[in-house]
Short mmCIF file of C-alpha atoms in Angstrom, two decimals:
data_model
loop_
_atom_site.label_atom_id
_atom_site.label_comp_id
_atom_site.label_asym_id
_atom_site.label_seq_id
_atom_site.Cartn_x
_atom_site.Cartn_y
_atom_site.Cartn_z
CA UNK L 1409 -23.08 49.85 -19.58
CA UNK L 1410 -25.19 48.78 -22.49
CA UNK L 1411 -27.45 46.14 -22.49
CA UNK L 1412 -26.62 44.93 -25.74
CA UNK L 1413 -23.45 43.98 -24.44
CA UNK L 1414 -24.34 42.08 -21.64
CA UNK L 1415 -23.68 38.86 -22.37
CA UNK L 1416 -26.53 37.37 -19.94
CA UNK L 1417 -30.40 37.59 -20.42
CA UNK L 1418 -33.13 37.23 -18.80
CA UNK L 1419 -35.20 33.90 -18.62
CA UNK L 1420 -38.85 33.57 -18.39
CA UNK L 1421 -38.64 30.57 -15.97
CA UNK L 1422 -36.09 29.34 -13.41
CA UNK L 1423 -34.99 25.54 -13.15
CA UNK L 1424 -37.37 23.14 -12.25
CA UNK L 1425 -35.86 21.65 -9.35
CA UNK L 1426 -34.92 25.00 -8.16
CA UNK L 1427 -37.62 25.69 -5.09
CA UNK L 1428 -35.93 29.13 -3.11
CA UNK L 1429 -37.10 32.42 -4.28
CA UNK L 1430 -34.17 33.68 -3.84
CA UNK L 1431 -32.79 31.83 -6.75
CA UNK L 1432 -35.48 31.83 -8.60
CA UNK L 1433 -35.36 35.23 -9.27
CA UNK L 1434 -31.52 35.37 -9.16
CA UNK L 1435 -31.19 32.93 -11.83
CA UNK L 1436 -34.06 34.57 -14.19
CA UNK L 1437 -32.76 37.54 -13.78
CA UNK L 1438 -29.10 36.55 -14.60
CA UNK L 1439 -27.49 37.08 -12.08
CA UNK L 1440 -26.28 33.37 -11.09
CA UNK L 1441 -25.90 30.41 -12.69
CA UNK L 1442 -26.61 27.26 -10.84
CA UNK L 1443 -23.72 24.37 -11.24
CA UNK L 1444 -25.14 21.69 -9.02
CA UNK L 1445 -26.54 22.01 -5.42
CA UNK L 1446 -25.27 24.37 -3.58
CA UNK L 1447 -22.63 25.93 -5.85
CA UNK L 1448 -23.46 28.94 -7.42
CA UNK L 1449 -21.89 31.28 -10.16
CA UNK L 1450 -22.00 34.95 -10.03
CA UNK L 1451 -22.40 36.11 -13.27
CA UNK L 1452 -21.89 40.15 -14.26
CA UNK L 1453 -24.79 41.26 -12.50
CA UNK L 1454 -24.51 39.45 -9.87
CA UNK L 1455 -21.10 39.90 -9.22
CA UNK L 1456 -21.58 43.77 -9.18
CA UNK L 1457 -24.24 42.90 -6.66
CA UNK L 1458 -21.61 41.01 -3.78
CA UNK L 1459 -18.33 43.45 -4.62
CA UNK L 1460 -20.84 46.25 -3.31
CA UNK L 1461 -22.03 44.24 0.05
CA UNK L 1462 -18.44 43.06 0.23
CA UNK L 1463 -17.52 46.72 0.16
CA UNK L 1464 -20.07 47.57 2.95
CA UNK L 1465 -18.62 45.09 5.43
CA UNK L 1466 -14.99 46.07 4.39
CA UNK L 1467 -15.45 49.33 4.99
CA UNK L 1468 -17.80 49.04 8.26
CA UNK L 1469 -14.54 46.06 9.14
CA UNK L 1470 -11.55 48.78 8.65
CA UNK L 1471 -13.63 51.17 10.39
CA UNK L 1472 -13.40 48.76 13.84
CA UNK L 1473 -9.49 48.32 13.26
CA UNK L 1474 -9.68 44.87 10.83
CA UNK L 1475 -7.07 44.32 8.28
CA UNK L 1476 -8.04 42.62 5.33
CA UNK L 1477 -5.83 39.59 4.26
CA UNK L 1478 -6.17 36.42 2.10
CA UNK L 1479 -5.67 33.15 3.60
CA UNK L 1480 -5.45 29.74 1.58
CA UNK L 1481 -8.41 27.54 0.59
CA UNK L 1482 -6.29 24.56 1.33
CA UNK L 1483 -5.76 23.39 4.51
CA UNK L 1484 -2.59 21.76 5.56
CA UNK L 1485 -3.87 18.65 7.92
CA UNK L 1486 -0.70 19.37 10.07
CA UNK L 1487 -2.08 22.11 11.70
CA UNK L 1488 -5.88 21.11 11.96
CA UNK L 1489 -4.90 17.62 13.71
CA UNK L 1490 -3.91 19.38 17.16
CA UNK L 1491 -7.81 20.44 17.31
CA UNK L 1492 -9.89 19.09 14.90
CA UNK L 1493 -8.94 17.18 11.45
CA UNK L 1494 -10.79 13.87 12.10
CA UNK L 1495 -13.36 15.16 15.43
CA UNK L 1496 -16.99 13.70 15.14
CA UNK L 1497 -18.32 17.39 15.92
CA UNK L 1498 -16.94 18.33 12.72
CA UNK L 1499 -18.65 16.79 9.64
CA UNK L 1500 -18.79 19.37 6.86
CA UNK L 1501 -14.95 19.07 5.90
CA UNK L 1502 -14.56 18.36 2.02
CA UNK L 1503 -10.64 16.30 1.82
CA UNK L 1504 -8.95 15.36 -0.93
CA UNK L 1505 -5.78 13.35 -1.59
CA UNK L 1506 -3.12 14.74 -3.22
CA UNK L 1507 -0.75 12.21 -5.97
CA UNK L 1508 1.53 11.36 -2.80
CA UNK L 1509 -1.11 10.27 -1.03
CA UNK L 1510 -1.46 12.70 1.29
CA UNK L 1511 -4.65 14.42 2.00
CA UNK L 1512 -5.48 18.46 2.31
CA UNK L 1513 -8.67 20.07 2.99
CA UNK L 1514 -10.69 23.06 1.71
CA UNK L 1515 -11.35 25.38 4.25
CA UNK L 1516 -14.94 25.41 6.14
CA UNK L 1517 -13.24 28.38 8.60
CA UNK L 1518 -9.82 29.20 9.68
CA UNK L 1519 -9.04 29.94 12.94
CA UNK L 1520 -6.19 26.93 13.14
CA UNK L 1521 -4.51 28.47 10.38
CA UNK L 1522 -4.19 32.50 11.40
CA UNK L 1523 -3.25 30.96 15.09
CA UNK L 1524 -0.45 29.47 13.39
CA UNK L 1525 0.37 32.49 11.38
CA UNK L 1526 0.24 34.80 14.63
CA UNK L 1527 2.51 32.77 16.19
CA UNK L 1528 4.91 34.36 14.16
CA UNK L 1529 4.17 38.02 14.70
CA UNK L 1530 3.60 37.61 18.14
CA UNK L 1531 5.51 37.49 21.32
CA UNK L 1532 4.81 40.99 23.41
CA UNK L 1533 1.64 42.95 25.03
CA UNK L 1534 3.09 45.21 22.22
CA UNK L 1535 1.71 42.82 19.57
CA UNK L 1536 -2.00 42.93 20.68
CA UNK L 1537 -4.79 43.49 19.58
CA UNK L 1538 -5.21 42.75 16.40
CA UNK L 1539 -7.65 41.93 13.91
CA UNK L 1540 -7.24 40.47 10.98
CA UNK L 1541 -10.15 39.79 8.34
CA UNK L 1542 -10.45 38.22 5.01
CA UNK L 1543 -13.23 37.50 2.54
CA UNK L 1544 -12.84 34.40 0.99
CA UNK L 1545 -14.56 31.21 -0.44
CA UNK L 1546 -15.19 28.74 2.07
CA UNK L 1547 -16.56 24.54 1.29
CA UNK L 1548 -18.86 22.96 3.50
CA UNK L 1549 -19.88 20.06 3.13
CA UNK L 1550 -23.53 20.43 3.82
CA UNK L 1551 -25.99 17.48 3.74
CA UNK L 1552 -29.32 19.97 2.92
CA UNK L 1553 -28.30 22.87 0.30
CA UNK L 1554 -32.21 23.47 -0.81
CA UNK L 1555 -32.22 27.46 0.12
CA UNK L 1556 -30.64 28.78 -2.86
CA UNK L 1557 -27.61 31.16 -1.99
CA UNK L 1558 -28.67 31.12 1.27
CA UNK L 1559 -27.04 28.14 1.92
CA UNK L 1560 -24.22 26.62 0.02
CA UNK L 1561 -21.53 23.99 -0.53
CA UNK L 1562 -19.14 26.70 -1.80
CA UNK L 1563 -19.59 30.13 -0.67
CA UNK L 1564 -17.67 33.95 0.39
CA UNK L 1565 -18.10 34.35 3.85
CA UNK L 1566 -16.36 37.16 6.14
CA UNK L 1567 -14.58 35.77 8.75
CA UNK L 1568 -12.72 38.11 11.32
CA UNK L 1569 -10.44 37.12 14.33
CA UNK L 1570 -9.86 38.98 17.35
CA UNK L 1571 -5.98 39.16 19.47
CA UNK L 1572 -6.28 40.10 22.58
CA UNK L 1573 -4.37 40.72 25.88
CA UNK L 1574 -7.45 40.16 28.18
CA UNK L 1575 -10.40 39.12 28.44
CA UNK L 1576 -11.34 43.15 28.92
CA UNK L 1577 -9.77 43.87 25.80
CA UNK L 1578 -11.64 40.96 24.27
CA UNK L 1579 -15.08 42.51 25.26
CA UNK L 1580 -14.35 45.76 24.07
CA UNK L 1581 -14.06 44.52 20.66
CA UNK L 1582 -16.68 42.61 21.06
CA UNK L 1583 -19.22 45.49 21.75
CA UNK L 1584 -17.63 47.52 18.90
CA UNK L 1585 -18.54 44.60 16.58
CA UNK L 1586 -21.54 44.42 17.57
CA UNK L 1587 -22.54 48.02 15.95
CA UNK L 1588 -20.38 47.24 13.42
CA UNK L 1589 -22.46 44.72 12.20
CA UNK L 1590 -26.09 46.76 12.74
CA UNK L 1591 -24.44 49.30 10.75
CA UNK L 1592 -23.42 46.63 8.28
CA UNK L 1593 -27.22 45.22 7.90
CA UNK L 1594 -28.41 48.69 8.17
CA UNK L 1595 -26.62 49.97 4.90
CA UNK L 1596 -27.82 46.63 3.17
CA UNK L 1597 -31.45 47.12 3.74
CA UNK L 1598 -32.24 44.78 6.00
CA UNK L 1599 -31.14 46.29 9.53
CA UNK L 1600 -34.79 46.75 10.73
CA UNK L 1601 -35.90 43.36 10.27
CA UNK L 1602 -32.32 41.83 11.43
CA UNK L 1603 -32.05 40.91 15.08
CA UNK L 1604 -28.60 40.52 17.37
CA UNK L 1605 -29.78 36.82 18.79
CA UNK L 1606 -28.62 35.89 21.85
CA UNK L 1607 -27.14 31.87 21.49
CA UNK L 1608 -25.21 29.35 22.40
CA UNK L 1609 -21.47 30.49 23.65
CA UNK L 1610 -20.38 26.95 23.83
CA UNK L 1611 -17.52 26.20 26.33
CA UNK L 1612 -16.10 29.69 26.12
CA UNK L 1613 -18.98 32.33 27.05
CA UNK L 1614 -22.41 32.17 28.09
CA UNK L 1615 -23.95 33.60 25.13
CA UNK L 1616 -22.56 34.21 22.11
CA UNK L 1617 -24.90 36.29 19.10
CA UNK L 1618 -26.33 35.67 15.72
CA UNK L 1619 -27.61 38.01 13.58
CA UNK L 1620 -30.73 36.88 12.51
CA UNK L 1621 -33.00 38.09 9.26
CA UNK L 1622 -36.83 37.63 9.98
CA UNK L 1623 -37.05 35.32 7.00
CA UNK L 1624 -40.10 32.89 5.85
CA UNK L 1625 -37.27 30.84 3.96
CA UNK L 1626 -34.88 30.98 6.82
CA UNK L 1627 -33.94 27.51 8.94
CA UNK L 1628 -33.78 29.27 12.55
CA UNK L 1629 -36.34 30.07 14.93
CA UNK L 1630 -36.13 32.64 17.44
CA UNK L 1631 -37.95 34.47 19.42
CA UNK L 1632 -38.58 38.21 20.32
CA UNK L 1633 -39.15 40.70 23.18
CA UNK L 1634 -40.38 44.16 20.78
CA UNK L 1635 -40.60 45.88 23.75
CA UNK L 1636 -36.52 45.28 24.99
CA UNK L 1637 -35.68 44.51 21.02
CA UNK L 1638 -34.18 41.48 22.45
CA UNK L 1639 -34.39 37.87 20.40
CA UNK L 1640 -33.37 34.50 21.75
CA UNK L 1641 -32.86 31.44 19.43
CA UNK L 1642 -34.58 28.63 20.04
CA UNK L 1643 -31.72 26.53 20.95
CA UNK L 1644 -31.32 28.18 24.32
CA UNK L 1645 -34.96 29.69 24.70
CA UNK L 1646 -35.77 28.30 28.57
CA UNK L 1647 -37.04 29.59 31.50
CA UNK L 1648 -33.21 30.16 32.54
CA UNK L 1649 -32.16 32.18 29.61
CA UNK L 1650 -35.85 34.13 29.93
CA UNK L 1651 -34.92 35.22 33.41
CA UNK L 1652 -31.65 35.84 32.78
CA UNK L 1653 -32.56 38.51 29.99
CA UNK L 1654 -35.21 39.69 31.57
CA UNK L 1655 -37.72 38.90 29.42
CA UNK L 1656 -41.67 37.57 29.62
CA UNK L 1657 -42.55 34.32 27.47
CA UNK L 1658 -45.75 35.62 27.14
CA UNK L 1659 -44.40 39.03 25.11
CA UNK L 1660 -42.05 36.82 22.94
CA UNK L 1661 -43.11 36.16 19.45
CA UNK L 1662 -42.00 34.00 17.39
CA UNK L 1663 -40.51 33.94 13.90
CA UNK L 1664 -38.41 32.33 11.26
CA UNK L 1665 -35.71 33.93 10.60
CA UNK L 1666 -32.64 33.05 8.60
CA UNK L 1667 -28.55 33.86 10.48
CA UNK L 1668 -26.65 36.49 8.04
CA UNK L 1669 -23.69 36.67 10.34
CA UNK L 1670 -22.53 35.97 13.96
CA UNK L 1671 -20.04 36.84 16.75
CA UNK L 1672 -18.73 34.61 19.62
CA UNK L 1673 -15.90 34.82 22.06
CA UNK L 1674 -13.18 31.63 21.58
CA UNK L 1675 -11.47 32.35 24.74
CA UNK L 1676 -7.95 30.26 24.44
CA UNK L 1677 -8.81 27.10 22.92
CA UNK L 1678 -7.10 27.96 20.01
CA UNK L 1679 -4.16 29.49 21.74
CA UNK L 1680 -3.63 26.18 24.03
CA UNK L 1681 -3.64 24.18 20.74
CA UNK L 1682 -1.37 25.35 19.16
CA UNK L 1683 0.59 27.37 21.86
CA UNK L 1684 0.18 30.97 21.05
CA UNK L 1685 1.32 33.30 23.71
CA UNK L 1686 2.83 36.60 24.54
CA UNK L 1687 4.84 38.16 27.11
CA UNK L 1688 2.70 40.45 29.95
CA UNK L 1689 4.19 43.90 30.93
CA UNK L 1690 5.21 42.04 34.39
CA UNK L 1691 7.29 39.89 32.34
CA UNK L 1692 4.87 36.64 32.57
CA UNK L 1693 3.90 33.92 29.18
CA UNK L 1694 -0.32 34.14 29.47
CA UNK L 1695 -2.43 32.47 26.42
CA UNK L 1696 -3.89 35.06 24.12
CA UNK L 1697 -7.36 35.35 23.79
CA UNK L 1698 -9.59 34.90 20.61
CA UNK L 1699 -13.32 35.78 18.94
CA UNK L 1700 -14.28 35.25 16.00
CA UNK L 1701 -16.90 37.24 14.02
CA UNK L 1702 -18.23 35.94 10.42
CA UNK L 1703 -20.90 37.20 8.28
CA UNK L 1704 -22.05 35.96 5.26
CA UNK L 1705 -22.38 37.97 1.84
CA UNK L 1706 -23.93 35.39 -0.30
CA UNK L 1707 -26.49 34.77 2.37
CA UNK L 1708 -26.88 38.58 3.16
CA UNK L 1709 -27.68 38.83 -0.93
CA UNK L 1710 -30.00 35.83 -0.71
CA UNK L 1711 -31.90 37.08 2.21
CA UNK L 1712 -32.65 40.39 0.49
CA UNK L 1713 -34.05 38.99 -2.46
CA UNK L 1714 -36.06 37.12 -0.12
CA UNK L 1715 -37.62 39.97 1.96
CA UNK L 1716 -37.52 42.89 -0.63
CA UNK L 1717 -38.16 40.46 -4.19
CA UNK L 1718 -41.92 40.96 -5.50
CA UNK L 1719 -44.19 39.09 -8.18
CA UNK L 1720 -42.12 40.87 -11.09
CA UNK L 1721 -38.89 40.97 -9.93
CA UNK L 1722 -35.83 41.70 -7.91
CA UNK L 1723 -36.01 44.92 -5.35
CA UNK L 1724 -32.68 46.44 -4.96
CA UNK L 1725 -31.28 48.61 -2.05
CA UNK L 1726 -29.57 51.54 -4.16
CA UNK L 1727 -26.61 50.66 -1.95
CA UNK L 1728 -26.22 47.37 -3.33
CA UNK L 1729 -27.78 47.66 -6.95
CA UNK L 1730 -25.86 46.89 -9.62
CA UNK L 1731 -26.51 50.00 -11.52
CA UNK L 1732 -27.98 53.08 -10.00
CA UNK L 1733 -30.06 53.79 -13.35
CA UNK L 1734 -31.80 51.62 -15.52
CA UNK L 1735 -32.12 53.79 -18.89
CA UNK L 1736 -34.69 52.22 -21.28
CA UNK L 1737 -34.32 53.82 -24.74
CA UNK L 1738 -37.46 53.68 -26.61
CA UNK L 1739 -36.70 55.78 -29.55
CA UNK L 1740 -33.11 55.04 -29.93
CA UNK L 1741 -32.96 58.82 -29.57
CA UNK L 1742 -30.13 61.23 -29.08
CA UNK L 1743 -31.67 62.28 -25.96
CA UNK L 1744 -30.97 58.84 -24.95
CA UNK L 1745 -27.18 58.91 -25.48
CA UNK L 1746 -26.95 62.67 -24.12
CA UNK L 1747 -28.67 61.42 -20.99
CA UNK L 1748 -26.61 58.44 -20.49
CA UNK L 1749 -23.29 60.14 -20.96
CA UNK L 1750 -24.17 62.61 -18.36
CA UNK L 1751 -24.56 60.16 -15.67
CA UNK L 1752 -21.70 58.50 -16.42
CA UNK L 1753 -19.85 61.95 -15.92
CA UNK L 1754 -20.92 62.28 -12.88
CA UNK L 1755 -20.14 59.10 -11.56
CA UNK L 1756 -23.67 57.57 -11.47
CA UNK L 1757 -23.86 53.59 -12.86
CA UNK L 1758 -26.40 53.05 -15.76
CA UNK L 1759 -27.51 50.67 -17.91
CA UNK L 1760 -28.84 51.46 -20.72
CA UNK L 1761 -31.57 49.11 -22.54
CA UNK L 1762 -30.70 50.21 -26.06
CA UNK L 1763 -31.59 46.76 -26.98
CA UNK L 1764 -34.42 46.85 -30.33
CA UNK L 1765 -36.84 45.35 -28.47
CA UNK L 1766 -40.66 45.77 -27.58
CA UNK L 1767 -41.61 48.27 -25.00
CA UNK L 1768 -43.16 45.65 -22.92
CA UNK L 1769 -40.09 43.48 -22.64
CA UNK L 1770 -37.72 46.25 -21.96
CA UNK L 1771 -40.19 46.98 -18.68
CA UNK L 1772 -40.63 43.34 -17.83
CA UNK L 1773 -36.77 43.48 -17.79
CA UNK L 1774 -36.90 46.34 -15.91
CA UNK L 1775 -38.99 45.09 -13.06
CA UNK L 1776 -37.11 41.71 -12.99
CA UNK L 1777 -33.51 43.28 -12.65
CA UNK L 1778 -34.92 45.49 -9.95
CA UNK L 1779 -32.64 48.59 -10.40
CA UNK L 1780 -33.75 51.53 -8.29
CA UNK L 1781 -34.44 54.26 -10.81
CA UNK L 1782 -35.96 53.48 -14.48
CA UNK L 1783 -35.69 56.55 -16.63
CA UNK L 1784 -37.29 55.85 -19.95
CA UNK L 1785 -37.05 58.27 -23.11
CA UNK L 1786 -40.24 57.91 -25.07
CA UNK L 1787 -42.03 59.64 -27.65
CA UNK L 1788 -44.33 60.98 -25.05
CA UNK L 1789 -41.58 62.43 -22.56
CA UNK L 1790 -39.42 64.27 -25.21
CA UNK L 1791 -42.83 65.77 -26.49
CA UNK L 1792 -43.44 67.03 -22.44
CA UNK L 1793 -39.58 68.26 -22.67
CA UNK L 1794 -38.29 65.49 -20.64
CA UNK L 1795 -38.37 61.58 -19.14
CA UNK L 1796 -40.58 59.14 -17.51
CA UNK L 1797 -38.72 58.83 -14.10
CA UNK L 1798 -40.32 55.63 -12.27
CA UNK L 1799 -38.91 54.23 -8.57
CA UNK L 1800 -38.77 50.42 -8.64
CA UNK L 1801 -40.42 50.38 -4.86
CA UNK L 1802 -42.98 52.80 -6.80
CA UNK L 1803 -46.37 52.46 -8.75
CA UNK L 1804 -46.17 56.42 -10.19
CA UNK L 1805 -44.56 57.77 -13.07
CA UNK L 1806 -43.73 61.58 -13.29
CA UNK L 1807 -42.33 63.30 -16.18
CA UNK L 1808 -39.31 65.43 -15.53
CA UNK L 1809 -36.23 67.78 -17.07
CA UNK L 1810 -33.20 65.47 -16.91
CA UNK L 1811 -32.45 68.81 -14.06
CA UNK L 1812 -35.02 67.68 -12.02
CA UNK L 1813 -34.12 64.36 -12.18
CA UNK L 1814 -30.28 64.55 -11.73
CA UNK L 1815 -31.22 66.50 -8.77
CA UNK L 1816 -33.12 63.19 -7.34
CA UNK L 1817 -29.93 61.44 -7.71
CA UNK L 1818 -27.91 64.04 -5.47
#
């Protein structure tokens, strides 16, 4: 793509009121727009940004046995008053009335809903397991949204649900999520400082886990064995849990970190709500039993900028980048176009700075975009017979054949 034709550009500051790095540097760089608290637009860049994360979970998802669906944003009450519509432990629902006078919601999660849904696919051992997955915008409404995409009043969230027979075929699933998701944070850059967190399981399992960034901007605290690779959230960090796990307080450390996804085990609550059960080989009704396993993209993107973001800019992964290449033309040369055809033939994503602009502003750019590779065709490197190739996470530049440098890309 060429610059020129971007429609967004970069800013030298970032809103006032607008504290998180994270969206700082986001909104500088144009890749969001801020609406109001919490609510975020994803502009071009941006957007190229979450379809690639989205892709990583999709594929790591399918991979595990998920199917990817779309369920509705609004929530029919009917449903969501056998479990849940007007309970005190729920106080992030946004509801609106509709011109009868009725009232719908906007869905914070969804396991009501698929329950219902299942209930007509399901009847026989035969039907189970399955997993169904979608990623889709969810509302909350939250009373602090002060951490930039990191936490939000309307936001894409991954939310999987597990069918199964038994509780065995429950945990089974369970454990394959579980390096599902390192393999998730591990493509997106983040896997070595991203923690499986033992926490609360609630009424249905001891423990469930979160999957927790170390973070200076996140909200959580939790704390960490090196030498097991074990972390325990605050929330249920006791002498119990510390025995229980095996672990010394005295080798825990501990950080802030901020929750990119989590898995937990639902058990039937859902299924003795709203009556979902299936037929046993022996001929017998039993309650089918339910996880559920989100993760968040927005937050995943947030908590990147956070950890890999510098004093000049955005630091992309090259598996999430938005481009590959970041092509800055300073002769509108020839060599220029010849180079950036080329990648595009071989399926590498480029923008090209053809903008006329000073060389200065086209690096500042550069640095604040935070694309991987900058290749820059200057008088100087078409006098050495070839380009300035510079890494982003990289202080040297080395001159080089566009050869040697396709070869780089391989």
């Amino acid at each position: 793509m060429k610059q020129s034709q971007l429609f967004t550009k970069t800013q030298k500051f970032a809103p006032k009121d607008e504290q998180a790095k994270n969206a700082q540097l986001l909104i500088r760089a144009g890749y969001v727009h801020k609406e109001m608290a919490g609510v975020y637009s994803f502009l071009p860049l941006g957007w190229r940004v979450m379809g690639k994360i989205m892709n990583i979970i999709r594929e790591e998802m399918n991979a595990i046995g998920g199917q990817e669906m779309q369920m509705s944003a609004l929530q029919d009450p009917t449903v969501w008053k056998q479990t849940r519509w007007d309970s005190a432990d729920v106080d992030v629902w946004f509801k609106t009335a509709l011109q009868s006078g009725s009232e719908v919601g906007l869905g914070f999660t969804h396991e009501e809903p698929l329950t219902r849904i299942a209930k007509n696919y399901v009847s026989s051992y035969r039907d189970l397991p399955f997993y169904p997955y979608q990623l889709q915008n969810k509302f909350r409404n939250e009373v602090r949204a002060k951490s930039g995409i990191m936490r939000g009043r309307e936001f894409i969230m991954k939310d999987l649900y597990s069918f199964s027979q038994s509780q065995e075929q429950h945990d089974a699933f369970y454990e394959l999520s579980q390096k599902a998701y390192k393999a998730v944070f591990d493509r997106l850059g983040i896997g070595e400082q991203t923690f499986m967190t033992f926490a609360s399981g609630g009424s249905f399992a001891k423990y469930s886990h979160e999957f927790q960034t170390i973070c200076d901007a996140g909200e959580d605290v939790i704390y960490i064995d090196d030498e097991q690779g074990i972390a325990i959230n605050q929330e249920v960090y006791n002498d119990e849990v510390l025995a229980d796990l095996g672990c010394d307080r005295t080798k825990m450390r501990e950080v802030k970190a901020a929750e990119v996804g989590n898995i937990f085990s639902l058990g039937t609550k859902f299924s003795d709500a709203l009556d979902l059960t299936f037929t046993n080989e022996s001929g017998v009704q039993e309650k089918v039993i339910m996880g559920s396993y989100g993760i968040g993209p927005g937050r995943a993107m947030g908590v990147i900028t956070e950890l890999l973001g510098d004093e000049k800019g955005l630091v992309w992964p090259e598996e999430v980048a938005p481009f590959r290449v970041h092509l800055i033309d300073l002769q509108q040369s020839e060599k220029a176009q010849e180079i950036y055809t080329a990648l595009i033939e071989k399926g590498i994503d480029v923008l090209w700075d053809d903008r006329d602009a000073r060389p200065g502003e086209k690096f500042a750019d550069s640095d604040l975009i935070g694309i991987p590779w900058r290749v820059v065709v200057s008088q100087k490197s078409l006098d050495a017979g070839g380009v300035e190739v510079k890494r982003r996470t990289e202080d040297d530049v080395e001159v080089m054949s566009k050869e040697e440098f396709f070869a780089q890309l391989t």
